Amino acid sequence: MNATVILLGPPGSGKGTQAERLRDGSGFALVATGDLLREARAAGSELGHRAAEFMDRGVLVPDELIIAMVAEAVAALDSKPVVLDGVPRTVPQAVELDALVRAHARELTAAILIDVPDDEVVRRIQGRRQGRTDDTPATARERLRVYHRETEPLVRHFQERGLLRRVDGAQDPDSVEHEVRAALA
Ligand code: ADP
C-alpha cells in the first residue's frame, strides 16, 4: 500500500523544510495545507476568501474546509508515497484523514513529531518574517497557543496507535533530516 507520512510540530519547527526534503530527495508527493491555502488566497478563490480571515488571526481554518481541500489533493495523487505537512491539526481532521487514507487504499505509515521548545519557536518566527501576513509576533504567539490547545492532543492520538516517531527539531536541518529518515527506515 502507498505510504502516507504525517509531519507534526509547532509553527516554525521546520516541518515545511523537512517535507520538501522528502519530496526532493525521496520521491514523496507533498501536500502542504498552509501552501494550498496561500495559493487559494492568491488565486482569489472562494476557499481563499473564507480561509484568509482565520489565517490572519493565527487561528485554524474550520475543519470542513480543510477536509474538503485535503480530500481533493489526496484524490489527485497517483500511487506515490505522500508526506502531509500541516494536516491533521485537530482530532476531527485526524479521524477524517484516517477514512480518506483507507478510501484510497493508502496506509498511514508514521506521524513524525518535530519537537521544538516554545522559546526556540518564538525566536525562529521572529527571525523569519518572510512576508507572510501571519508572521507578526502577535499572530505567531497565537499560532503557538493554538498548536498546544488543538494540535498537541494528536501526539497522544498517534502514540496510542503506535504511529508516533519523535525527532529533535532543535538541531540544524541536516541533522533533523537524518533523524526523520531514520524514523522512516
Ligand atoms: P505554520 O505551521 O508556520 O503555522 P502553515 O503554513 O502550516 O504555518 O499554516 C498557516 C495557517 O494556515 C495556519 O495558521 C492556519 O490558519 C491555516 N492552516 C493550515 N493548515 C491547517 C489545518 N490543517 N487546519 C486548519 N487550519 C490550517
PDB file of C-alpha atoms and ligand atoms in Angstrom:
ATOM      1  CA  MET A   1       0.000   0.000   0.000  1.00  0.00           C
ATOM      2  CA  ASN A   2       1.099   3.571  -0.600  1.00  0.00           C
ATOM      3  CA  ALA A   3       2.900   5.169   2.279  1.00  0.00           C
ATOM      4  CA  THR A   4       1.356   8.232   3.913  1.00  0.00           C
ATOM      5  CA  VAL A   5       3.590  10.139   6.316  1.00  0.00           C
ATOM      6  CA  ILE A   6       2.392  12.934   8.619  1.00  0.00           C
ATOM      7  CA  LEU A   7       4.697  15.666   9.877  1.00  0.00           C
ATOM      8  CA  LEU A   8       3.597  17.134  13.198  1.00  0.00           C
ATOM      9  CA  GLY A   9       5.093  20.007  15.137  1.00  0.00           C
ATOM     10  CA  PRO A  10       4.643  23.610  16.209  1.00  0.00           C
ATOM     11  CA  PRO A  11       4.804  26.526  13.780  1.00  0.00           C
ATOM     12  CA  GLY A  12       8.430  27.207  12.952  1.00  0.00           C
ATOM     13  CA  SER A  13       9.516  23.646  13.759  1.00  0.00           C
ATOM     14  CA  GLY A  14      10.852  23.102  10.252  1.00  0.00           C
ATOM     15  CA  LYS A  15       8.065  20.792   9.035  1.00  0.00           C
ATOM     16  CA  GLY A  16       7.992  22.589   5.701  1.00  0.00           C
ATOM     17  CA  THR A  17      11.733  22.225   5.177  1.00  0.00           C
ATOM     18  CA  GLN A  18      11.695  18.540   6.028  1.00  0.00           C
ATOM     19  CA  ALA A  19       8.620  17.886   3.892  1.00  0.00           C
ATOM     20  CA  GLU A  20      10.364  19.469   0.895  1.00  0.00           C
ATOM     21  CA  ARG A  21      13.438  17.352   1.512  1.00  0.00           C
ATOM     22  CA  LEU A  22      11.330  14.194   1.485  1.00  0.00           C
ATOM     23  CA  ARG A  23       9.768  15.364  -1.773  1.00  0.00           C
ATOM     24  CA  ASP A  24      13.048  16.322  -3.445  1.00  0.00           C
ATOM     25  CA  GLY A  25      15.186  13.507  -2.071  1.00  0.00           C
ATOM     26  CA  SER A  26      12.859  10.540  -1.782  1.00  0.00           C
ATOM     27  CA  GLY A  27      10.132  10.965  -4.373  1.00  0.00           C
ATOM     28  CA  PHE A  28       7.327  11.763  -1.973  1.00  0.00           C
ATOM     29  CA  ALA A  29       4.381  13.776  -3.206  1.00  0.00           C
ATOM     30  CA  LEU A  30       3.819  16.744  -0.908  1.00  0.00           C
ATOM     31  CA  VAL A  31       0.516  18.029   0.431  1.00  0.00           C
ATOM     32  CA  ALA A  32       1.156  21.182   2.491  1.00  0.00           C
ATOM     33  CA  THR A  33      -2.088  22.721   3.702  1.00  0.00           C
ATOM     34  CA  GLY A  34      -0.587  26.147   4.534  1.00  0.00           C
ATOM     35  CA  ASP A  35       0.777  26.390   0.981  1.00  0.00           C
ATOM     36  CA  LEU A  36      -2.509  25.206  -0.559  1.00  0.00           C
ATOM     37  CA  LEU A  37      -4.381  27.838   1.445  1.00  0.00           C
ATOM     38  CA  ARG A  38      -1.949  30.592   0.450  1.00  0.00           C
ATOM     39  CA  GLU A  39      -2.325  29.520  -3.200  1.00  0.00           C
ATOM     40  CA  ALA A  40      -6.108  29.635  -2.853  1.00  0.00           C
ATOM     41  CA  ARG A  41      -5.829  33.162  -1.461  1.00  0.00           C
ATOM     42  CA  ALA A  42      -3.529  34.291  -4.237  1.00  0.00           C
ATOM     43  CA  ALA A  43      -5.928  32.838  -6.799  1.00  0.00           C
ATOM     44  CA  GLY A  44      -8.819  34.683  -5.160  1.00  0.00           C
ATOM     45  CA  SER A  45     -10.930  31.527  -4.883  1.00  0.00           C
ATOM     46  CA  GLU A  46     -13.926  31.100  -2.608  1.00  0.00           C
ATOM     47  CA  LEU A  47     -11.840  28.871  -0.316  1.00  0.00           C
ATOM     48  CA  GLY A  48      -9.096  31.505  -0.244  1.00  0.00           C
ATOM     49  CA  HIS A  49     -11.533  34.224   0.783  1.00  0.00           C
ATOM     50  CA  ARG A  50     -13.047  32.115   3.512  1.00  0.00           C
ATOM     51  CA  ALA A  51      -9.683  30.973   4.873  1.00  0.00           C
ATOM     52  CA  ALA A  52      -8.000  34.398   4.882  1.00  0.00           C
ATOM     53  CA  GLU A  53      -9.606  35.872   7.982  1.00  0.00           C
ATOM     54  CA  PHE A  54      -8.721  32.811  10.070  1.00  0.00           C
ATOM     55  CA  MET A  55      -5.142  32.643   8.821  1.00  0.00           C
ATOM     56  CA  ASP A  56      -4.509  36.317   9.520  1.00  0.00           C
ATOM     57  CA  ARG A  57      -5.710  35.878  13.096  1.00  0.00           C
ATOM     58  CA  GLY A  58      -3.422  32.879  13.573  1.00  0.00           C
ATOM     59  CA  VAL A  59      -6.325  30.551  14.294  1.00  0.00           C
ATOM     60  CA  LEU A  60      -7.308  27.380  12.490  1.00  0.00           C
ATOM     61  CA  VAL A  61      -9.356  27.358   9.334  1.00  0.00           C
ATOM     62  CA  PRO A  62     -12.580  25.359  10.003  1.00  0.00           C
ATOM     63  CA  ASP A  63     -12.178  21.589   9.735  1.00  0.00           C
ATOM     64  CA  GLU A  64     -14.740  21.146   6.955  1.00  0.00           C
ATOM     65  CA  LEU A  65     -12.849  23.484   4.622  1.00  0.00           C
ATOM     66  CA  ILE A  66      -9.561  21.741   5.336  1.00  0.00           C
ATOM     67  CA  ILE A  67     -11.021  18.272   4.977  1.00  0.00           C
ATOM     68  CA  ALA A  68     -12.571  19.074   1.587  1.00  0.00           C
ATOM     69  CA  MET A  69      -9.318  20.623   0.374  1.00  0.00           C
ATOM     70  CA  VAL A  70      -7.198  17.672   1.533  1.00  0.00           C
ATOM     71  CA  ALA A  71      -9.646  15.132   0.099  1.00  0.00           C
ATOM     72  CA  GLU A  72      -9.266  16.787  -3.274  1.00  0.00           C
ATOM     73  CA  ALA A  73      -5.465  16.877  -3.015  1.00  0.00           C
ATOM     74  CA  VAL A  74      -5.209  13.217  -1.985  1.00  0.00           C
ATOM     75  CA  ALA A  75      -7.633  12.110  -4.715  1.00  0.00           C
ATOM     76  CA  ALA A  76      -5.388  13.818  -7.280  1.00  0.00           C
ATOM     77  CA  LEU A  77      -2.299  11.868  -6.206  1.00  0.00           C
ATOM     78  CA  ASP A  78      -1.108   8.928  -8.179  1.00  0.00           C
ATOM     79  CA  SER A  79       0.273   5.925  -6.352  1.00  0.00           C
ATOM     80  CA  LYS A  80       3.277   7.789  -4.937  1.00  0.00           C
ATOM     81  CA  PRO A  81       4.059   7.891  -1.246  1.00  0.00           C
ATOM     82  CA  VAL A  82       2.852  11.177   0.219  1.00  0.00           C
ATOM     83  CA  VAL A  83       4.033  13.446   3.015  1.00  0.00           C
ATOM     84  CA  LEU A  84       1.432  15.631   4.719  1.00  0.00           C
ATOM     85  CA  ASP A  85       2.662  18.945   6.126  1.00  0.00           C
ATOM     86  CA  GLY A  86       0.221  20.872   8.279  1.00  0.00           C
ATOM     87  CA  VAL A  87      -2.573  18.351   8.434  1.00  0.00           C
ATOM     88  CA  PRO A  88      -4.082  16.935  10.576  1.00  0.00           C
ATOM     89  CA  ARG A  89      -4.141  19.788  13.079  1.00  0.00           C
ATOM     90  CA  THR A  90      -7.186  18.698  15.087  1.00  0.00           C
ATOM     91  CA  VAL A  91      -8.554  15.371  16.263  1.00  0.00           C
ATOM     92  CA  PRO A  92     -11.566  15.564  13.857  1.00  0.00           C
ATOM     93  CA  GLN A  93      -9.134  16.149  10.973  1.00  0.00           C
ATOM     94  CA  ALA A  94      -7.171  13.073  12.055  1.00  0.00           C
ATOM     95  CA  VAL A  95     -10.333  10.959  12.108  1.00  0.00           C
ATOM     96  CA  GLU A  96     -11.336  12.162   8.633  1.00  0.00           C
ATOM     97  CA  LEU A  97      -7.833  11.605   7.347  1.00  0.00           C
ATOM     98  CA  ASP A  98      -7.947   8.001   8.544  1.00  0.00           C
ATOM     99  CA  ALA A  99     -11.077   7.431   6.469  1.00  0.00           C
ATOM    100  CA  LEU A 100      -9.542   9.193   3.472  1.00  0.00           C
ATOM    101  CA  VAL A 101      -6.369   7.116   3.644  1.00  0.00           C
ATOM    102  CA  ARG A 102      -8.401   3.912   3.745  1.00  0.00           C
ATOM    103  CA  ALA A 103     -10.673   5.042   0.913  1.00  0.00           C
ATOM    104  CA  HIS A 104      -7.613   5.481  -1.317  1.00  0.00           C
ATOM    105  CA  ALA A 105      -6.047   2.161  -0.286  1.00  0.00           C
ATOM    106  CA  ARG A 106      -3.223   4.041   1.386  1.00  0.00           C
ATOM    107  CA  GLU A 107      -1.547   3.249   4.649  1.00  0.00           C
ATOM    108  CA  LEU A 108      -0.708   5.647   7.475  1.00  0.00           C
ATOM    109  CA  THR A 109       2.969   4.870   7.914  1.00  0.00           C
ATOM    110  CA  ALA A 110       4.084   7.246  10.647  1.00  0.00           C
ATOM    111  CA  ALA A 111       3.390  10.572  12.333  1.00  0.00           C
ATOM    112  CA  ILE A 112       6.732  12.270  12.860  1.00  0.00           C
ATOM    113  CA  LEU A 113       6.741  14.866  15.620  1.00  0.00           C
ATOM    114  CA  ILE A 114       9.387  17.520  15.068  1.00  0.00           C
ATOM    115  CA  ASP A 115       9.855  18.629  18.621  1.00  0.00           C
ATOM    116  CA  VAL A 116      10.993  22.220  19.275  1.00  0.00           C
ATOM    117  CA  PRO A 117      10.660  24.092  22.587  1.00  0.00           C
ATOM    118  CA  ASP A 118       8.422  27.182  22.674  1.00  0.00           C
ATOM    119  CA  ASP A 119      11.172  29.752  23.227  1.00  0.00           C
ATOM    120  CA  GLU A 120      13.049  28.459  20.182  1.00  0.00           C
ATOM    121  CA  VAL A 121       9.819  28.586  18.107  1.00  0.00           C
ATOM    122  CA  VAL A 122       9.274  32.230  19.039  1.00  0.00           C
ATOM    123  CA  ARG A 123      12.891  33.078  18.198  1.00  0.00           C
ATOM    124  CA  ARG A 124      12.612  31.412  14.801  1.00  0.00           C
ATOM    125  CA  ILE A 125       9.329  33.001  13.799  1.00  0.00           C
ATOM    126  CA  GLN A 126      10.606  36.428  14.764  1.00  0.00           C
ATOM    127  CA  GLY A 127      13.689  35.894  12.627  1.00  0.00           C
ATOM    128  CA  ARG A 128      11.671  34.534   9.707  1.00  0.00           C
ATOM    129  CA  ARG A 129       9.056  37.115   8.697  1.00  0.00           C
ATOM    130  CA  GLN A 130       9.080  36.001   5.060  1.00  0.00           C
ATOM    131  CA  GLY A 131       6.418  38.463   4.098  1.00  0.00           C
ATOM    132  CA  ARG A 132       3.663  36.180   5.299  1.00  0.00           C
ATOM    133  CA  THR A 133       0.726  38.190   6.582  1.00  0.00           C
ATOM    134  CA  ASP A 134       0.501  35.818   9.585  1.00  0.00           C
ATOM    135  CA  ASP A 135       4.147  36.034  10.703  1.00  0.00           C
ATOM    136  CA  THR A 136       3.779  39.030  13.019  1.00  0.00           C
ATOM    137  CA  PRO A 137       4.937  38.401  16.613  1.00  0.00           C
ATOM    138  CA  ALA A 138       1.368  38.571  17.973  1.00  0.00           C
ATOM    139  CA  THR A 139      -0.004  36.116  15.407  1.00  0.00           C
ATOM    140  CA  ALA A 140       2.970  33.829  15.885  1.00  0.00           C
ATOM    141  CA  ARG A 141       2.263  33.631  19.613  1.00  0.00           C
ATOM    142  CA  GLU A 142      -1.394  32.916  18.867  1.00  0.00           C
ATOM    143  CA  ARG A 143      -0.460  30.121  16.440  1.00  0.00           C
ATOM    144  CA  LEU A 144       1.710  28.580  19.124  1.00  0.00           C
ATOM    145  CA  ARG A 145      -1.156  28.729  21.654  1.00  0.00           C
ATOM    146  CA  VAL A 146      -3.477  27.166  19.089  1.00  0.00           C
ATOM    147  CA  TYR A 147      -0.894  24.443  18.472  1.00  0.00           C
ATOM    148  CA  HIS A 148      -0.760  23.491  22.130  1.00  0.00           C
ATOM    149  CA  ARG A 149      -4.525  23.592  22.548  1.00  0.00           C
ATOM    150  CA  GLU A 150      -5.758  21.953  19.355  1.00  0.00           C
ATOM    151  CA  THR A 151      -2.909  20.094  17.667  1.00  0.00           C
ATOM    152  CA  GLU A 152      -0.798  18.743  20.509  1.00  0.00           C
ATOM    153  CA  PRO A 153      -3.559  16.275  21.544  1.00  0.00           C
ATOM    154  CA  LEU A 154      -2.690  14.474  18.305  1.00  0.00           C
ATOM    155  CA  VAL A 155       0.630  13.416  19.822  1.00  0.00           C
ATOM    156  CA  ARG A 156      -1.254  11.117  22.157  1.00  0.00           C
ATOM    157  CA  HIS A 157      -3.692  10.128  19.394  1.00  0.00           C
ATOM    158  CA  PHE A 158      -0.858   8.819  17.220  1.00  0.00           C
ATOM    159  CA  GLN A 159       1.100   7.435  20.153  1.00  0.00           C
ATOM    160  CA  GLU A 160      -1.863   5.247  21.067  1.00  0.00           C
ATOM    161  CA  ARG A 161      -1.926   3.944  17.500  1.00  0.00           C
ATOM    162  CA  GLY A 162       1.777   3.120  17.586  1.00  0.00           C
ATOM    163  CA  LEU A 163       2.482   5.615  14.801  1.00  0.00           C
ATOM    164  CA  LEU A 164       4.331   8.382  16.646  1.00  0.00           C
ATOM    165  CA  ARG A 165       8.040   8.960  15.950  1.00  0.00           C
ATOM    166  CA  ARG A 166       9.708  11.788  17.843  1.00  0.00           C
ATOM    167  CA  VAL A 167      12.532  13.774  16.311  1.00  0.00           C
ATOM    168  CA  ASP A 168      14.608  16.510  17.980  1.00  0.00           C
ATOM    169  CA  GLY A 169      13.790  19.594  15.904  1.00  0.00           C
ATOM    170  CA  ALA A 170      16.129  21.947  17.769  1.00  0.00           C
ATOM    171  CA  GLN A 171      19.054  20.906  15.567  1.00  0.00           C
ATOM    172  CA  ASP A 172      20.315  22.041  12.183  1.00  0.00           C
ATOM    173  CA  PRO A 173      18.137  20.943   9.231  1.00  0.00           C
ATOM    174  CA  ASP A 174      20.570  18.233   8.050  1.00  0.00           C
ATOM    175  CA  SER A 175      20.594  16.560  11.462  1.00  0.00           C
ATOM    176  CA  VAL A 176      16.801  16.749  11.653  1.00  0.00           C
ATOM    177  CA  GLU A 177      16.580  15.221   8.170  1.00  0.00           C
ATOM    178  CA  HIS A 178      18.861  12.401   9.267  1.00  0.00           C
ATOM    179  CA  GLU A 179      16.563  11.625  12.205  1.00  0.00           C
ATOM    180  CA  VAL A 180      13.452  11.861  10.019  1.00  0.00           C
ATOM    181  CA  ARG A 181      14.913   9.339   7.573  1.00  0.00           C
ATOM    182  CA  ALA A 182      15.916   7.060  10.427  1.00  0.00           C
ATOM    183  CA  ALA A 183      12.358   7.271  11.786  1.00  0.00           C
ATOM    184  CA  LEU A 184      11.010   6.155   8.405  1.00  0.00           C
ATOM    185  CA  ALA A 185      13.535   3.396   7.801  1.00  0.00           C
TER     186      ALA A 185
HETATM  187  P1  ADP B   1       2.741  27.262  10.438  1.00  0.00           P
HETATM  188  O1  ADP B   1       2.963  25.779  10.611  1.00  0.00           O
HETATM  189  O2  ADP B   1       4.004  28.045  10.367  1.00  0.00           O
HETATM  190  O3  ADP B   1       1.757  27.850  11.402  1.00  0.00           O
HETATM  191  P2  ADP B   1       1.192  26.820   7.937  1.00  0.00           P
HETATM  192  O4  ADP B   1       1.670  27.364   6.648  1.00  0.00           O
HETATM  193  O5  ADP B   1       1.195  25.342   8.100  1.00  0.00           O
HETATM  194  O6  ADP B   1       2.100  27.550   9.018  1.00  0.00           O
HETATM  195  O7  ADP B   1      -0.286  27.347   8.246  1.00  0.00           O
HETATM  196  C1  ADP B   1      -0.633  28.713   8.170  1.00  0.00           C
HETATM  197  C2  ADP B   1      -2.096  28.911   8.598  1.00  0.00           C
HETATM  198  O8  ADP B   1      -2.955  28.185   7.686  1.00  0.00           O
HETATM  199  C3  ADP B   1      -2.455  28.397   9.980  1.00  0.00           C
HETATM  200  O9  ADP B   1      -2.185  29.333  10.985  1.00  0.00           O
HETATM  201  C4  ADP B   1      -3.971  28.138   9.814  1.00  0.00           C
HETATM  202  O10 ADP B   1      -4.710  29.334   9.895  1.00  0.00           O
HETATM  203  C5  ADP B   1      -4.058  27.623   8.393  1.00  0.00           C
HETATM  204  N1  ADP B   1      -3.983  26.134   8.310  1.00  0.00           N
HETATM  205  C6  ADP B   1      -3.026  25.396   7.678  1.00  0.00           C
HETATM  206  N2  ADP B   1      -3.267  24.076   7.810  1.00  0.00           N
HETATM  207  C7  ADP B   1      -4.404  23.966   8.528  1.00  0.00           C
HETATM  208  C8  ADP B   1      -5.183  22.875   9.017  1.00  0.00           C
HETATM  209  N3  ADP B   1      -4.825  21.599   8.780  1.00  0.00           N
HETATM  210  N4  ADP B   1      -6.295  23.149   9.732  1.00  0.00           N
HETATM  211  C9  ADP B   1      -6.675  24.408   9.983  1.00  0.00           C
HETATM  212  N5  ADP B   1      -6.002  25.483   9.570  1.00  0.00           N
HETATM  213  C10 ADP B   1      -4.876  25.290   8.847  1.00  0.00           C
END
